[in-house]
Amino acid sequence: MNSELPRPVTEGLFASRTVLVFGEVDMDLAERAAAQLLSLDALSQEPILVIVNSPGGHVEAGDTVHDVIRFLRSEVRMLGTGWVASAGALIYVGARRENRLALPNTRFLLHQPLGGVTGRASEIEVEAEQIVAMRQRLARIFADATGQPLEKLEKETEQNHWMSAPQALDYGLVGRIVESVSDV
């Protein structure tokens, strides 16, 4: 939940066991989402709804939220809206496929991680090795989450791989497209 939301809104979201993951994935978002998820899980094991609308961001921050979702005792239902891209998609696949929902106009983006290191050649070489290892790890996560062959996923994510909600459903990224809260 965004700390800029009015207190009654944040309290209402917490009471309804809803966590918002909106905007760029960074360490602040990861800390906030993880704290909310862990707090809700400590209160009860009733299902938690996570709503994602994110252009992506820092992979390790996305890893944190993804791993916390998988760590919880509570069932997590994921709802994609707007766009679910890059590290946002990593968070999204933290939930089991049958719990990955999308609103009809959601767009999804899978792609390889981006680098931006500068410095000495030896530092660039180490960073490149880390990016390759991260790319392989992310490809395995998305292949497992979607049921797509690893080789196909690696090839398709060499460039931006955009999908509409129906395409993401066919791909195995989305479990179900929903149109109203009663569908959740």
PDB file of C-alpha atoms in Angstrom:
ATOM      1  CA  MET A   1       0.000   0.000   0.000  1.00  0.00           C
ATOM      2  CA  ASN A   2       1.206   3.447  -0.797  1.00  0.00           C
ATOM      3  CA  SER A   3       1.929   5.547   2.308  1.00  0.00           C
ATOM      4  CA  GLU A   4       0.427   8.532   0.454  1.00  0.00           C
ATOM      5  CA  LEU A   5      -3.041   6.988   0.523  1.00  0.00           C
ATOM      6  CA  PRO A   6      -5.363   8.368   3.207  1.00  0.00           C
ATOM      7  CA  ARG A   7      -5.289   6.388   6.431  1.00  0.00           C
ATOM      8  CA  PRO A   8      -8.907   5.122   6.111  1.00  0.00           C
ATOM      9  CA  VAL A   9      -8.011   3.698   2.683  1.00  0.00           C
ATOM     10  CA  THR A  10      -4.877   1.925   3.915  1.00  0.00           C
ATOM     11  CA  GLU A  11      -6.771   0.589   6.931  1.00  0.00           C
ATOM     12  CA  GLY A  12      -9.586  -0.623   4.665  1.00  0.00           C
ATOM     13  CA  LEU A  13      -7.124  -2.384   2.364  1.00  0.00           C
ATOM     14  CA  PHE A  14      -5.418  -4.041   5.337  1.00  0.00           C
ATOM     15  CA  ALA A  15      -8.775  -5.105   6.810  1.00  0.00           C
ATOM     16  CA  SER A  16      -9.770  -6.608   3.442  1.00  0.00           C
ATOM     17  CA  ARG A  17      -6.375  -8.415   3.252  1.00  0.00           C
ATOM     18  CA  THR A  18      -5.427  -6.539   0.083  1.00  0.00           C
ATOM     19  CA  VAL A  19      -1.895  -5.453  -0.795  1.00  0.00           C
ATOM     20  CA  LEU A  20      -1.192  -3.007  -3.638  1.00  0.00           C
ATOM     21  CA  VAL A  21       1.998  -3.391  -5.686  1.00  0.00           C
ATOM     22  CA  PHE A  22       1.828  -0.309  -7.899  1.00  0.00           C
ATOM     23  CA  GLY A  23       4.668   1.483  -9.626  1.00  0.00           C
ATOM     24  CA  GLU A  24       8.353   0.809  -9.983  1.00  0.00           C
ATOM     25  CA  VAL A  25       9.681  -2.197  -8.104  1.00  0.00           C
ATOM     26  CA  ASP A  26      12.371  -0.921  -5.744  1.00  0.00           C
ATOM     27  CA  MET A  27      13.555  -1.713  -2.236  1.00  0.00           C
ATOM     28  CA  ASP A  28      10.962   0.589  -0.625  1.00  0.00           C
ATOM     29  CA  LEU A  29       8.124  -1.169  -2.442  1.00  0.00           C
ATOM     30  CA  ALA A  30       9.607  -4.586  -1.560  1.00  0.00           C
ATOM     31  CA  GLU A  31       9.902  -3.667   2.109  1.00  0.00           C
ATOM     32  CA  ARG A  32       6.367  -2.269   2.253  1.00  0.00           C
ATOM     33  CA  ALA A  33       4.799  -5.228   0.409  1.00  0.00           C
ATOM     34  CA  ALA A  34       6.763  -7.823   2.408  1.00  0.00           C
ATOM     35  CA  ALA A  35       5.816  -6.162   5.703  1.00  0.00           C
ATOM     36  CA  GLN A  36       2.139  -6.101   4.770  1.00  0.00           C
ATOM     37  CA  LEU A  37       2.168  -9.710   3.538  1.00  0.00           C
ATOM     38  CA  LEU A  38       3.965 -11.002   6.625  1.00  0.00           C
ATOM     39  CA  SER A  39       1.671  -9.021   8.942  1.00  0.00           C
ATOM     40  CA  LEU A  40      -1.475 -10.324   7.248  1.00  0.00           C
ATOM     41  CA  ASP A  41      -0.142 -13.889   7.343  1.00  0.00           C
ATOM     42  CA  ALA A  42       0.636 -13.554  11.061  1.00  0.00           C
ATOM     43  CA  LEU A  43      -2.938 -12.398  11.768  1.00  0.00           C
ATOM     44  CA  SER A  44      -4.602 -15.340  10.007  1.00  0.00           C
ATOM     45  CA  GLN A  45      -4.196 -17.739   7.132  1.00  0.00           C
ATOM     46  CA  GLU A  46      -7.201 -16.370   5.236  1.00  0.00           C
ATOM     47  CA  PRO A  47      -6.421 -15.621   1.567  1.00  0.00           C
ATOM     48  CA  ILE A  48      -4.559 -12.425   0.677  1.00  0.00           C
ATOM     49  CA  LEU A  49      -5.221 -10.488  -2.532  1.00  0.00           C
ATOM     50  CA  VAL A  50      -2.241  -8.759  -4.151  1.00  0.00           C
ATOM     51  CA  ILE A  51      -3.053  -6.315  -6.948  1.00  0.00           C
ATOM     52  CA  VAL A  52      -0.146  -5.627  -9.319  1.00  0.00           C
ATOM     53  CA  ASN A  53       0.264  -2.734 -11.756  1.00  0.00           C
ATOM     54  CA  SER A  54       3.991  -2.274 -12.341  1.00  0.00           C
ATOM     55  CA  PRO A  55       6.447  -1.444 -15.112  1.00  0.00           C
ATOM     56  CA  GLY A  56       9.033  -3.541 -13.274  1.00  0.00           C
ATOM     57  CA  GLY A  57      12.270  -2.344 -11.786  1.00  0.00           C
ATOM     58  CA  HIS A  58      14.939  -3.819  -9.564  1.00  0.00           C
ATOM     59  CA  VAL A  59      15.105  -7.609  -9.958  1.00  0.00           C
ATOM     60  CA  GLU A  60      16.291  -8.351  -6.421  1.00  0.00           C
ATOM     61  CA  ALA A  61      13.459  -6.250  -4.968  1.00  0.00           C
ATOM     62  CA  GLY A  62      11.077  -8.297  -7.123  1.00  0.00           C
ATOM     63  CA  ASP A  63      12.757 -11.486  -5.876  1.00  0.00           C
ATOM     64  CA  THR A  64      12.028 -10.413  -2.302  1.00  0.00           C
ATOM     65  CA  VAL A  65       8.290 -10.011  -2.857  1.00  0.00           C
ATOM     66  CA  HIS A  66       8.119 -13.164  -5.040  1.00  0.00           C
ATOM     67  CA  ASP A  67       9.871 -15.230  -2.357  1.00  0.00           C
ATOM     68  CA  VAL A  68       7.809 -13.802   0.522  1.00  0.00           C
ATOM     69  CA  ILE A  69       4.602 -14.685  -1.341  1.00  0.00           C
ATOM     70  CA  ARG A  70       5.825 -18.262  -1.708  1.00  0.00           C
ATOM     71  CA  PHE A  71       6.983 -18.316   1.949  1.00  0.00           C
ATOM     72  CA  LEU A  72       3.582 -17.466   3.467  1.00  0.00           C
ATOM     73  CA  ARG A  73       1.126 -19.953   4.906  1.00  0.00           C
ATOM     74  CA  SER A  74      -1.776 -17.901   3.527  1.00  0.00           C
ATOM     75  CA  GLU A  75      -2.989 -18.492  -0.006  1.00  0.00           C
ATOM     76  CA  VAL A  76      -2.130 -15.507  -2.191  1.00  0.00           C
ATOM     77  CA  ARG A  77      -4.384 -14.482  -5.050  1.00  0.00           C
ATOM     78  CA  MET A  78      -2.706 -12.226  -7.573  1.00  0.00           C
ATOM     79  CA  LEU A  79      -4.674  -9.744  -9.697  1.00  0.00           C
ATOM     80  CA  GLY A  80      -2.930  -8.076 -12.631  1.00  0.00           C
ATOM     81  CA  THR A  81      -4.191  -4.741 -13.900  1.00  0.00           C
ATOM     82  CA  GLY A  82      -2.766  -2.052 -16.160  1.00  0.00           C
ATOM     83  CA  TRP A  83       0.582  -3.549 -16.983  1.00  0.00           C
ATOM     84  CA  VAL A  84       2.516  -6.289 -15.272  1.00  0.00           C
ATOM     85  CA  ALA A  85       6.036  -6.061 -16.611  1.00  0.00           C
ATOM     86  CA  SER A  86       9.524  -7.338 -15.896  1.00  0.00           C
ATOM     87  CA  ALA A  87      10.071  -7.479 -12.093  1.00  0.00           C
ATOM     88  CA  GLY A  88       6.325  -6.855 -11.716  1.00  0.00           C
ATOM     89  CA  ALA A  89       5.730 -10.094 -13.636  1.00  0.00           C
ATOM     90  CA  LEU A  90       8.224 -11.846 -11.335  1.00  0.00           C
ATOM     91  CA  ILE A  91       6.116 -10.777  -8.351  1.00  0.00           C
ATOM     92  CA  TYR A  92       2.953 -11.856 -10.195  1.00  0.00           C
ATOM     93  CA  VAL A  93       4.181 -15.438 -10.711  1.00  0.00           C
ATOM     94  CA  GLY A  94       4.861 -15.784  -6.989  1.00  0.00           C
ATOM     95  CA  ALA A  95       1.279 -17.041  -6.749  1.00  0.00           C
ATOM     96  CA  ARG A  96       0.202 -20.438  -8.029  1.00  0.00           C
ATOM     97  CA  ARG A  97      -1.165 -20.360 -11.586  1.00  0.00           C
ATOM     98  CA  GLU A  98      -4.767 -21.015 -10.518  1.00  0.00           C
ATOM     99  CA  ASN A  99      -4.492 -17.942  -8.245  1.00  0.00           C
ATOM    100  CA  ARG A 100      -3.071 -15.659 -10.953  1.00  0.00           C
ATOM    101  CA  LEU A 101      -5.944 -13.500 -12.182  1.00  0.00           C
ATOM    102  CA  ALA A 102      -5.999 -10.624 -14.662  1.00  0.00           C
ATOM    103  CA  LEU A 103      -8.446  -7.923 -15.569  1.00  0.00           C
ATOM    104  CA  PRO A 104      -9.319  -7.955 -19.291  1.00  0.00           C
ATOM    105  CA  ASN A 105      -7.143  -5.021 -20.389  1.00  0.00           C
ATOM    106  CA  THR A 106      -3.976  -5.998 -18.527  1.00  0.00           C
ATOM    107  CA  ARG A 107      -0.782  -6.178 -20.575  1.00  0.00           C
ATOM    108  CA  PHE A 108       2.145  -8.379 -19.614  1.00  0.00           C
ATOM    109  CA  LEU A 109       5.841  -8.073 -20.478  1.00  0.00           C
ATOM    110  CA  LEU A 110       8.561 -10.661 -20.080  1.00  0.00           C
ATOM    111  CA  HIS A 111      12.130  -9.849 -21.080  1.00  0.00           C
ATOM    112  CA  GLN A 112      15.727 -10.441 -20.131  1.00  0.00           C
ATOM    113  CA  PRO A 113      17.269  -8.347 -17.346  1.00  0.00           C
ATOM    114  CA  LEU A 114      18.922  -5.082 -18.292  1.00  0.00           C
ATOM    115  CA  GLY A 115      22.377  -3.993 -17.223  1.00  0.00           C
ATOM    116  CA  GLY A 116      23.955  -0.603 -16.964  1.00  0.00           C
ATOM    117  CA  VAL A 117      27.333  -1.033 -15.351  1.00  0.00           C
ATOM    118  CA  THR A 118      30.332   1.120 -16.101  1.00  0.00           C
ATOM    119  CA  GLY A 119      33.848   0.883 -14.787  1.00  0.00           C
ATOM    120  CA  ARG A 120      36.947  -1.189 -15.276  1.00  0.00           C
ATOM    121  CA  ALA A 121      36.865  -4.087 -17.721  1.00  0.00           C
ATOM    122  CA  SER A 122      37.198  -6.634 -14.904  1.00  0.00           C
ATOM    123  CA  GLU A 123      34.172  -5.140 -13.119  1.00  0.00           C
ATOM    124  CA  ILE A 124      32.136  -5.140 -16.325  1.00  0.00           C
ATOM    125  CA  GLU A 125      33.073  -8.783 -16.916  1.00  0.00           C
ATOM    126  CA  VAL A 126      31.891  -9.811 -13.441  1.00  0.00           C
ATOM    127  CA  GLU A 127      28.675  -7.823 -13.873  1.00  0.00           C
ATOM    128  CA  ALA A 128      28.025  -9.445 -17.270  1.00  0.00           C
ATOM    129  CA  GLU A 129      28.426 -12.901 -15.710  1.00  0.00           C
ATOM    130  CA  GLN A 130      25.921 -11.949 -13.010  1.00  0.00           C
ATOM    131  CA  ILE A 131      23.409 -10.685 -15.580  1.00  0.00           C
ATOM    132  CA  VAL A 132      23.709 -13.927 -17.578  1.00  0.00           C
ATOM    133  CA  ALA A 133      23.174 -15.980 -14.399  1.00  0.00           C
ATOM    134  CA  MET A 134      20.173 -13.790 -13.472  1.00  0.00           C
ATOM    135  CA  ARG A 135      18.727 -14.196 -16.960  1.00  0.00           C
ATOM    136  CA  GLN A 136      18.992 -17.997 -16.706  1.00  0.00           C
ATOM    137  CA  ARG A 137      17.427 -18.019 -13.233  1.00  0.00           C
ATOM    138  CA  LEU A 138      14.523 -15.793 -14.313  1.00  0.00           C
ATOM    139  CA  ALA A 139      13.943 -17.889 -17.432  1.00  0.00           C
ATOM    140  CA  ARG A 140      13.671 -21.013 -15.239  1.00  0.00           C
ATOM    141  CA  ILE A 141      11.223 -19.264 -12.888  1.00  0.00           C
ATOM    142  CA  PHE A 142       8.996 -18.133 -15.774  1.00  0.00           C
ATOM    143  CA  ALA A 143       9.257 -21.500 -17.567  1.00  0.00           C
ATOM    144  CA  ASP A 144       8.171 -23.282 -14.376  1.00  0.00           C
ATOM    145  CA  ALA A 145       5.386 -20.741 -13.758  1.00  0.00           C
ATOM    146  CA  THR A 146       3.970 -20.918 -17.293  1.00  0.00           C
ATOM    147  CA  GLY A 147       4.690 -24.501 -18.329  1.00  0.00           C
ATOM    148  CA  GLN A 148       6.560 -23.209 -21.396  1.00  0.00           C
ATOM    149  CA  PRO A 149       9.749 -25.011 -22.447  1.00  0.00           C
ATOM    150  CA  LEU A 150      12.828 -23.217 -21.118  1.00  0.00           C
ATOM    151  CA  GLU A 151      14.367 -22.882 -24.589  1.00  0.00           C
ATOM    152  CA  LYS A 152      11.190 -21.281 -25.989  1.00  0.00           C
ATOM    153  CA  LEU A 153      10.975 -18.825 -23.116  1.00  0.00           C
ATOM    154  CA  GLU A 154      14.662 -17.884 -23.454  1.00  0.00           C
ATOM    155  CA  LYS A 155      14.227 -17.242 -27.175  1.00  0.00           C
ATOM    156  CA  GLU A 156      11.012 -15.224 -26.745  1.00  0.00           C
ATOM    157  CA  THR A 157      12.522 -13.027 -24.036  1.00  0.00           C
ATOM    158  CA  GLU A 158      15.617 -12.071 -26.029  1.00  0.00           C
ATOM    159  CA  GLN A 159      13.502  -9.033 -26.855  1.00  0.00           C
ATOM    160  CA  ASN A 160      10.434  -7.619 -25.133  1.00  0.00           C
ATOM    161  CA  HIS A 161       7.675 -10.244 -25.186  1.00  0.00           C
ATOM    162  CA  TRP A 162       4.363  -8.392 -24.793  1.00  0.00           C
ATOM    163  CA  MET A 163       1.101 -10.242 -24.201  1.00  0.00           C
ATOM    164  CA  SER A 164      -2.508  -9.185 -23.808  1.00  0.00           C
ATOM    165  CA  ALA A 165      -4.494 -10.817 -21.009  1.00  0.00           C
ATOM    166  CA  PRO A 166      -5.912 -13.483 -23.386  1.00  0.00           C
ATOM    167  CA  GLN A 167      -2.437 -14.161 -24.817  1.00  0.00           C
ATOM    168  CA  ALA A 168      -0.991 -14.416 -21.298  1.00  0.00           C
ATOM    169  CA  LEU A 169      -3.789 -16.853 -20.417  1.00  0.00           C
ATOM    170  CA  ASP A 170      -2.901 -19.035 -23.419  1.00  0.00           C
ATOM    171  CA  TYR A 171       0.799 -18.768 -22.510  1.00  0.00           C
ATOM    172  CA  GLY A 172       0.180 -20.048 -18.971  1.00  0.00           C
ATOM    173  CA  LEU A 173       1.160 -16.807 -17.257  1.00  0.00           C
ATOM    174  CA  VAL A 174      -2.441 -16.039 -16.231  1.00  0.00           C
ATOM    175  CA  GLY A 175      -4.728 -18.601 -14.643  1.00  0.00           C
ATOM    176  CA  ARG A 176      -7.998 -16.781 -15.301  1.00  0.00           C
ATOM    177  CA  ILE A 177      -9.301 -13.490 -16.672  1.00  0.00           C
ATOM    178  CA  VAL A 178     -11.850 -11.852 -14.369  1.00  0.00           C
ATOM    179  CA  GLU A 179     -14.194  -8.929 -14.870  1.00  0.00           C
ATOM    180  CA  SER A 180     -15.639  -8.273 -11.407  1.00  0.00           C
ATOM    181  CA  VAL A 181     -14.805  -8.720  -7.770  1.00  0.00           C
ATOM    182  CA  SER A 182     -17.323 -11.584  -7.586  1.00  0.00           C
ATOM    183  CA  ASP A 183     -15.047 -13.532  -9.992  1.00  0.00           C
ATOM    184  CA  VAL A 184     -12.154 -13.340  -7.533  1.00  0.00           C
TER     185      VAL A 184
END
